[in-house]
CSV table of C-alpha atoms in Angstrom, one decimal:
chain,number,residue,atom,x,y,z
A,13,ALA,CA,0.1,0.2,0.1
A,14,ASP,CA,2.9,2.1,1.0
A,15,GLN,CA,4.6,1.7,-2.6
A,16,ALA,CA,1.2,2.5,-3.8
A,17,ALA,CA,1.1,5.8,-2.3
A,18,GLY,CA,4.3,6.7,-3.0
A,19,ALA,CA,3.9,6.0,-6.9
A,20,GLU,CA,0.9,8.0,-6.9
A,21,ASP,CA,2.7,11.1,-5.2
A,22,TRP,CA,5.2,10.8,-7.8
A,23,ALA,CA,2.2,10.5,-10.6
A,24,ALA,CA,0.8,13.8,-9.0
A,25,ARG,CA,4.2,15.5,-9.4
A,26,ILE,CA,4.1,15.2,-13.5
A,27,ALA,CA,2.1,17.9,-14.3
A,28,VAL,CA,0.3,17.4,-17.7
A,29,LEU,CA,-0.9,21.6,-18.8
A,30,ASP,CA,-4.0,22.1,-21.0
A,31,PRO,CA,-2.2,24.6,-23.1
A,32,LEU,CA,-6.1,26.6,-23.5
A,33,ARG,CA,-6.8,27.0,-20.2
A,34,ASP,CA,-3.5,27.2,-18.4
A,35,ILE,CA,-1.5,29.2,-20.7
A,36,PRO,CA,-2.3,32.8,-20.5
A,37,PRO,CA,-2.6,33.5,-24.6
A,38,LYS,CA,0.0,36.3,-24.1
A,39,LEU,CA,2.6,34.2,-22.6
A,40,ALA,CA,1.8,31.3,-25.5
A,41,MET,CA,2.5,34.2,-28.0
A,42,ARG,CA,5.9,34.5,-26.1
A,43,ILE,CA,6.9,31.2,-26.7
A,44,THR,CA,6.3,30.9,-30.0
A,45,SER,CA,8.2,34.5,-30.5
A,46,ALA,CA,10.9,33.0,-28.4
A,47,SER,CA,11.4,30.1,-30.9
A,48,ARG,CA,10.7,32.6,-34.1
A,49,ALA,CA,13.9,34.8,-32.4
A,50,VAL,CA,16.4,32.4,-32.0
A,51,LYS,CA,18.4,31.4,-35.2
A,52,PRO,CA,20.5,28.2,-36.4
A,53,TYR,CA,24.1,28.1,-36.4
A,54,ARG,CA,27.4,25.8,-36.4
A,55,PHE,CA,29.2,25.2,-33.5
A,56,LEU,CA,32.1,22.6,-32.5
A,57,GLU,CA,30.6,19.3,-33.5
A,58,PRO,CA,31.0,17.5,-29.4
A,59,GLU,CA,33.7,15.1,-29.0
A,60,LEU,CA,32.4,13.4,-26.2
A,61,ARG,CA,28.7,12.1,-26.0
A,62,ALA,CA,27.8,11.4,-22.2
A,63,HIS,CA,24.6,8.9,-23.5
A,64,ASP,CA,25.8,7.6,-26.4
A,65,ASP,CA,26.5,4.1,-25.1
A,66,ALA,CA,28.6,2.8,-28.1
A,67,ASP,CA,30.8,6.1,-28.6
A,68,LYS,CA,31.8,5.5,-24.6
A,69,ILE,CA,33.1,2.3,-25.6
A,70,ARG,CA,35.1,3.7,-28.8
A,71,VAL,CA,36.6,6.6,-26.2
A,72,ALA,CA,37.4,3.6,-23.8
A,73,MET,CA,39.0,1.1,-26.0
A,74,GLN,CA,41.7,4.1,-26.9
A,75,ARG,CA,43.6,3.2,-25.0
A,76,ARG,CA,44.2,-0.3,-26.2
A,77,ARG,CA,44.4,0.6,-29.9
A,78,ASP,CA,47.4,0.3,-30.1
A,79,GLU,CA,47.8,-3.4,-28.8
A,80,LEU,CA,44.6,-4.5,-30.2
A,81,PRO,CA,43.8,-2.7,-33.9
A,82,GLN,CA,41.6,-6.0,-34.7
A,83,ALA,CA,39.9,-6.1,-31.9
A,84,TYR,CA,39.0,-2.2,-32.5
A,85,ALA,CA,38.3,-2.3,-36.3
A,86,ALA,CA,36.2,-5.4,-35.5
A,87,MET,CA,34.2,-3.8,-33.1
A,88,GLY,CA,33.4,-0.3,-35.1
A,89,ARG,CA,32.2,-1.9,-37.2
A,90,PHE,CA,30.0,-3.7,-35.6
A,91,PHE,CA,29.0,-0.7,-33.4
A,92,ASN,CA,29.1,1.5,-36.0
A,93,TRP,CA,31.7,4.3,-34.9
A,94,SER,CA,32.0,7.3,-36.2
A,95,GLU,CA,35.7,8.8,-35.6
A,96,PRO,CA,36.0,12.5,-34.8
A,97,GLU,CA,37.6,14.4,-37.6
A,98,GLY,CA,39.6,16.6,-35.4
A,99,VAL,CA,39.6,18.8,-33.0
A,100,GLY,CA,37.7,21.8,-32.8
A,101,GLU,CA,35.3,20.6,-36.0
A,102,LEU,CA,31.7,22.5,-36.4
A,103,ILE,CA,28.9,20.6,-36.7
A,104,ALA,CA,27.9,19.7,-40.5
A,105,ARG,CA,24.5,22.3,-40.7
A,106,PRO,CA,23.6,24.9,-39.2
A,107,ALA,CA,21.5,23.9,-35.4
A,108,SER,CA,18.9,25.8,-32.5
A,109,PRO,CA,20.1,23.9,-29.3
A,110,GLU,CA,18.0,26.9,-27.6
A,111,ARG,CA,15.3,25.8,-29.5
A,112,ALA,CA,15.6,22.5,-28.0
A,113,GLN,CA,15.8,24.1,-24.7
A,114,LEU,CA,12.5,25.6,-25.3
A,115,MET,CA,11.3,22.8,-26.6
A,116,GLN,CA,12.3,20.3,-23.2
A,117,ALA,CA,11.3,23.4,-21.4
A,118,MET,CA,7.5,23.0,-22.5
A,119,ILE,CA,7.7,19.3,-22.1
A,120,SER,CA,9.3,19.7,-18.3
A,121,SER,CA,6.3,21.7,-17.6
A,122,GLY,CA,3.6,18.9,-18.5
A,123,LEU,CA,2.8,20.3,-22.1
A,124,ARG,CA,2.3,17.9,-24.2
A,125,GLU,CA,-0.1,19.0,-27.1
A,126,PHE,CA,1.9,21.6,-29.0
A,127,GLU,CA,-1.1,21.9,-31.8
A,128,LEU,CA,-1.8,25.5,-30.4
A,129,PHE,CA,1.7,26.8,-30.2
A,130,ASN,CA,2.5,25.1,-34.2
A,131,TRP,CA,-1.0,26.9,-35.2
A,132,GLN,CA,0.9,30.2,-34.1
A,133,GLY,CA,4.0,30.3,-35.2
A,134,LEU,CA,6.3,28.0,-33.1
A,135,ASP,CA,9.2,27.1,-35.1
A,136,LEU,CA,10.9,24.0,-33.8
A,137,SER,CA,13.1,23.5,-37.0
A,138,PHE,CA,16.6,23.0,-36.6
A,139,ALA,CA,16.2,21.8,-33.4
A,140,TRP,CA,19.5,20.3,-31.9
A,141,ALA,CA,18.0,17.6,-29.5
A,142,PRO,CA,19.5,14.7,-29.3
A,143,ASP,CA,19.1,11.8,-26.1
A,144,THR,CA,15.3,14.2,-25.9
A,145,ASP,CA,13.0,11.7,-25.0
A,146,LEU,CA,9.4,12.4,-26.5
A,147,LEU,CA,6.9,11.1,-24.3
A,148,GLY,CA,3.3,11.0,-25.3
A,149,VAL,CA,3.8,14.2,-26.4
A,150,SER,CA,1.4,16.1,-29.7
A,151,MET,CA,2.9,17.4,-32.5
A,152,GLN,CA,0.4,18.2,-34.8
A,153,GLY,CA,1.1,21.0,-37.6
A,154,GLY,CA,4.7,21.5,-36.4
A,155,LYS,CA,7.8,22.2,-38.2
A,156,LEU,CA,10.7,20.7,-36.7
A,157,ALA,CA,12.6,20.0,-40.2
A,158,TYR,CA,16.5,19.7,-39.7
A,159,ALA,CA,15.6,18.8,-36.3
A,160,VAL,CA,18.2,16.5,-34.3
A,161,PHE,CA,16.8,13.2,-32.6
A,162,ASP,CA,19.3,11.6,-32.4
A,163,ARG,CA,19.4,8.8,-29.9
A,164,GLY,CA,16.2,9.9,-28.4
A,165,GLN,CA,13.0,7.5,-27.1
A,166,ILE,CA,9.6,8.5,-28.8
A,167,ARG,CA,7.0,6.7,-27.4
A,168,GLY,CA,3.4,7.3,-28.1
A,169,SER,CA,3.6,10.3,-29.9
A,170,ASP,CA,1.7,12.1,-33.2
A,171,PHE,CA,3.4,13.4,-35.5
A,172,ARG,CA,0.8,13.4,-37.8
A,173,GLY,CA,0.9,16.7,-40.4
A,174,THR,CA,4.2,17.8,-39.3
A,175,SER,CA,7.2,18.9,-41.5
A,176,VAL,CA,10.4,16.4,-40.7
A,177,GLU,CA,11.9,17.2,-43.5
A,178,ASN,CA,15.5,16.1,-43.1
A,179,VAL,CA,15.2,15.2,-39.6
A,180,SER,CA,18.4,12.9,-38.1
A,181,PHE,CA,16.7,10.3,-35.6
A,182,ARG,CA,19.7,8.1,-35.8
A,183,LYS,CA,19.7,5.5,-33.7
A,184,SER,CA,16.6,6.4,-32.1
A,185,VAL,CA,13.6,4.1,-30.4
A,186,LEU,CA,10.5,4.6,-32.3
A,187,ILE,CA,7.7,2.9,-30.5
A,188,ASP,CA,3.8,3.4,-30.7
A,189,SER,CA,4.0,6.6,-32.6
A,190,ASP,CA,2.5,8.2,-35.6
A,191,PHE,CA,3.6,10.1,-38.7
A,192,SER,CA,0.9,9.0,-40.6
A,193,ARG,CA,-1.0,11.6,-43.3
A,194,LEU,CA,-3.1,13.4,-41.2
A,195,PRO,CA,-7.4,13.4,-42.2
A,196,ALA,CA,-8.7,17.5,-40.8
A,197,PRO,CA,-11.3,15.4,-39.0
A,198,ASP,CA,-9.1,13.6,-36.9
A,199,ALA,CA,-6.8,16.9,-36.0
A,200,SER,CA,-6.6,18.2,-32.7
A,201,GLY,CA,-7.4,22.2,-32.0
A,202,PRO,CA,-7.0,24.3,-33.9
A,203,TYR,CA,-6.3,21.8,-36.8
A,204,ARG,CA,-9.9,20.5,-36.7
A,205,ALA,CA,-11.7,20.8,-40.4
A,206,ASP,CA,-15.1,19.1,-41.4
A,207,GLU,CA,-13.0,17.8,-44.7
A,208,GLY,CA,-9.0,18.1,-46.0
A,209,GLU,CA,-6.3,16.4,-44.9
A,210,TYR,CA,-2.4,17.6,-43.9
A,211,PRO,CA,0.6,16.0,-45.2
A,212,THR,CA,3.0,14.0,-42.8
A,213,THR,CA,6.3,15.1,-44.8
A,214,LEU,CA,9.6,13.5,-43.9
A,215,ALA,CA,11.6,14.1,-47.2
A,216,GLY,CA,15.1,13.1,-46.6
A,217,SER,CA,15.0,12.1,-42.6
A,218,ASP,CA,17.8,9.4,-40.9
A,219,LEU,CA,16.6,6.5,-39.0
A,220,THR,CA,19.7,4.8,-39.6
A,221,GLY,CA,19.9,2.4,-36.8
A,222,ALA,CA,17.1,3.0,-35.6
A,223,LEU,CA,14.6,0.4,-33.7
A,224,ILE,CA,11.6,1.0,-34.8
A,225,LEU,CA,8.1,-1.0,-33.4
A,226,ASP,CA,4.2,-0.4,-33.6
A,227,THR,CA,4.6,2.7,-35.6
A,228,SER,CA,2.4,4.3,-38.8
A,229,PHE,CA,4.0,6.5,-41.8
A,230,ALA,CA,0.7,5.6,-44.0
A,231,GLY,CA,0.2,8.1,-46.8
A,232,ALA,CA,3.6,10.2,-45.4
A,233,ALA,CA,5.5,11.7,-47.9
A,234,ALA,CA,9.1,9.9,-47.1
A,235,ALA,CA,11.2,10.4,-50.4
A,236,ALA,CA,14.7,9.4,-50.1
A,237,THR,CA,14.0,8.5,-45.9
A,238,ARG,CA,17.2,6.4,-44.7
A,239,PHE,CA,15.9,3.4,-42.5
A,240,ASP,CA,19.2,1.8,-43.0
A,241,GLY,CA,20.5,-0.6,-40.5
A,242,ALA,CA,17.2,-0.1,-38.8
A,243,VAL,CA,15.2,-2.8,-37.0
A,244,LEU,CA,11.3,-3.1,-37.8
A,245,SER,CA,7.9,-4.5,-36.5
A,246,GLY,CA,4.7,-3.8,-36.8
A,247,VAL,CA,5.6,-0.8,-38.8
A,248,ASP,CA,2.9,0.3,-41.6
A,249,PHE,CA,3.8,2.0,-44.8
A,250,THR,CA,1.2,1.7,-46.5
A,251,GLY,CA,0.2,4.4,-49.4
A,252,THR,CA,3.9,6.1,-48.4
A,253,ALA,CA,5.5,7.3,-50.8
A,254,LEU,CA,8.7,5.6,-50.3
A,255,GLY,CA,10.7,6.7,-53.5
A,256,SER,CA,14.6,6.6,-53.4
A,257,ALA,CA,14.4,5.8,-49.5
A,258,SER,CA,17.5,2.9,-47.8
A,259,PHE,CA,16.5,0.1,-46.1
A,260,ARG,CA,20.3,-1.2,-46.7
A,261,ASP,CA,21.3,-3.9,-44.3
A,262,ALA,CA,17.7,-3.2,-41.9
A,263,VAL,CA,15.7,-6.1,-40.4
A,264,ILE,CA,12.8,-6.3,-41.7
A,265,LEU,CA,10.5,-8.2,-39.1
A,266,GLY,CA,7.4,-7.3,-39.9
A,267,ALA,CA,5.7,-4.0,-42.5
A,268,THR,CA,3.0,-3.4,-44.4
A,269,PHE,CA,4.2,-1.6,-48.0
A,270,ASP,CA,0.3,-2.4,-49.4
A,271,ALA,CA,-0.2,0.9,-52.1
A,272,ALA,CA,3.4,2.3,-51.3
A,273,GLY,CA,5.5,4.2,-53.7
A,274,LEU,CA,9.1,1.8,-53.8
A,275,GLN,CA,10.9,3.7,-57.3
A,276,SER,CA,14.2,2.9,-56.8
A,277,VAL,CA,14.5,1.9,-53.2
A,278,GLU,CA,17.0,0.2,-52.1
A,279,PHE,CA,17.3,-2.9,-50.4
A,280,ASP,CA,20.3,-4.4,-50.2
A,281,GLY,CA,21.3,-6.5,-47.3
A,282,ALA,CA,18.2,-5.8,-45.7
A,283,LEU,CA,17.1,-9.1,-43.8
A,284,VAL,CA,13.3,-10.5,-44.5
A,285,PHE,CA,11.4,-13.3,-42.9
A,286,ALA,CA,9.0,-14.6,-45.9
A,287,GLU,CA,10.2,-16.5,-48.3
A,288,ASP,CA,7.6,-14.5,-50.6
A,289,PHE,CA,8.9,-11.6,-49.8
A,290,LEU,CA,9.5,-10.1,-53.1
A,291,ASP,CA,7.0,-11.1,-54.7
A,292,HIS,CA,4.5,-10.2,-52.1
A,293,LEU,CA,6.5,-6.8,-52.5
A,294,ASP,CA,5.3,-6.7,-56.2
A,295,ALA,CA,2.3,-7.7,-55.7
A,296,VAL,CA,0.9,-5.2,-53.3
A,297,ALA,CA,3.2,-1.7,-53.6
A,298,ALA,CA,1.8,0.7,-56.0
A,299,PRO,CA,1.8,-0.6,-59.7
A,300,GLY,CA,4.4,-0.4,-61.2
A,301,SER,CA,7.0,1.0,-58.6
A,302,PHE,CA,8.7,-1.8,-58.0
A,303,ARG,CA,11.0,-3.9,-60.3
A,304,ARG,CA,11.0,-7.7,-58.9
A,305,ALA,CA,13.5,-8.3,-61.1
A,306,ARG,CA,16.1,-5.9,-59.1
A,307,PHE,CA,16.3,-8.2,-56.4
A,308,VAL,CA,17.4,-11.3,-54.9
A,309,GLN,CA,16.6,-13.4,-51.8
A,310,GLU,CA,19.1,-15.7,-50.4
A,311,ALA,CA,19.0,-17.8,-47.0
A,312,ALA,CA,20.9,-16.1,-44.5
A,313,SER,CA,20.9,-17.3,-40.7
A,314,ILE,CA,19.2,-15.6,-37.3
A,315,GLU,CA,22.4,-16.4,-34.7
A,316,ASP,CA,24.8,-15.2,-37.6
A,317,ASP,CA,22.9,-12.4,-39.8
A,318,VAL,CA,20.5,-11.1,-37.6
A,319,MET,CA,22.1,-10.8,-34.5
A,320,ALA,CA,25.5,-9.3,-36.0
A,321,ASN,CA,23.1,-6.4,-36.3
A,322,PRO,CA,23.6,-4.0,-33.4
A,323,VAL,CA,19.9,-2.9,-32.9
A,324,ALA,CA,19.0,-6.6,-33.4
A,325,PHE,CA,21.6,-7.7,-31.3
A,326,ALA,CA,21.0,-5.0,-28.5
A,327,ASN,CA,17.1,-5.7,-28.0
A,328,PHE,CA,16.4,-9.5,-29.1
A,329,GLY,CA,17.6,-12.9,-28.6
A,330,PRO,CA,17.7,-15.5,-31.3
A,331,GLU,CA,14.2,-16.7,-29.8
A,332,ALA,CA,12.7,-13.3,-29.7
A,333,ILE,CA,13.5,-12.5,-32.8
A,334,ARG,CA,11.7,-16.4,-34.1
A,335,GLU,CA,8.7,-14.9,-31.8
A,336,VAL,CA,8.4,-11.2,-33.2
A,337,SER,CA,8.7,-12.9,-36.7
A,338,GLY,CA,6.8,-15.7,-36.5
A,339,SER,CA,9.6,-17.7,-38.5
A,340,ASP,CA,12.4,-19.9,-38.4
A,341,ARG,CA,14.1,-19.0,-41.3
A,342,VAL,CA,15.8,-15.3,-42.8
A,343,TRP,CA,16.8,-14.6,-46.3
A,344,ARG,CA,19.0,-11.7,-47.0
A,345,LEU,CA,17.9,-9.4,-50.1
A,346,ARG,CA,20.5,-8.5,-52.3
A,347,ARG,CA,20.3,-6.6,-55.3
A,348,VAL,CA,21.7,-7.6,-58.7
A,349,GLU,CA,20.5,-4.7,-61.4
A,350,PRO,CA,21.6,-1.1,-61.1
A,351,PHE,CA,18.8,1.5,-60.6
A,352,GLU,CA,20.0,3.5,-63.3
A,353,THR,CA,22.4,1.7,-66.9
A,354,PRO,CA,24.4,5.2,-67.6
A,355,ALA,CA,23.8,7.0,-70.8
A,356,PRO,CA,26.1,6.1,-73.6
A,357,ALA,CA,29.5,8.8,-73.4
A,358,ASP,CA,28.3,9.8,-76.6
A,359,THR,CA,24.7,10.7,-76.1
A,360,PRO,CA,24.0,14.1,-76.7
A,361,PRO,CA,22.8,16.1,-73.4
A,362,ALA,CA,19.1,16.2,-73.7
A,363,ASP,CA,17.2,19.5,-74.6
């Protein structure tokens, strides 16, 4: 009983604010204005990342690198280490830690519904928010392009109707979240309308090495999105525009691609758990968007191949893989045809 009472006390301390009732209009406008006043810029790349478990192992192994070069190289391949390019290097593209801090302050204060602020012009694009938890947050209509959420925990959150182009979710965990197209009658707050829909735009977003469970991208515009090395289970790509996306070396435990646009999608190295995966993909994808002859399936091993994926290794054992996939067998996809045939050297340029 004491433990239950203690849990209730802690739950009561987690504030959940109603933006309409608890946030005065003037304060809401100040928050929105603050997000637009701060601008993205380039700053020094952090040399040490306190929340990146794989990189902390890299730093620890630096002490034995000269004595154990083969072990260091093997661990680097497994953990996908990225070596710092040098002290004092600037980050690759502009970012705004201030916008990330504003977002985190809003969430920590008890705000979970961002629609009112998004409607008023809240700008969280370029937010530098690695290792950030977004738990039960509703971001409908948000401006998040070029934000960084690497190694984040994104659970039970609603990103429908948001602008998330070129966002980095590398090594993040996405569970029970929604990035699908948003019908206007289902929208929250000021975005609700009797008809129409709001697109979710994910073009160029990077989910390399992510763990993605029970999450929907249905109907989203996701051209050139990267899922390389990710593990996917219960993922919905129904009607998703995935042209030029990449699933290289991904572990696809379960995903729906019905009516998805798969023009020039890369599946080379992906691991799948149905012998007819390619035939099924050819049958259900948007007509004419998937070229079956571009890929072949080759038998692989759960213990040797699936467990070689760092995300699968960290989150599943072989038996869990069999249980989640519903299969004792696995196949690796291999691309055997190029996406484009090079034009002959003497071909005149097109007008």
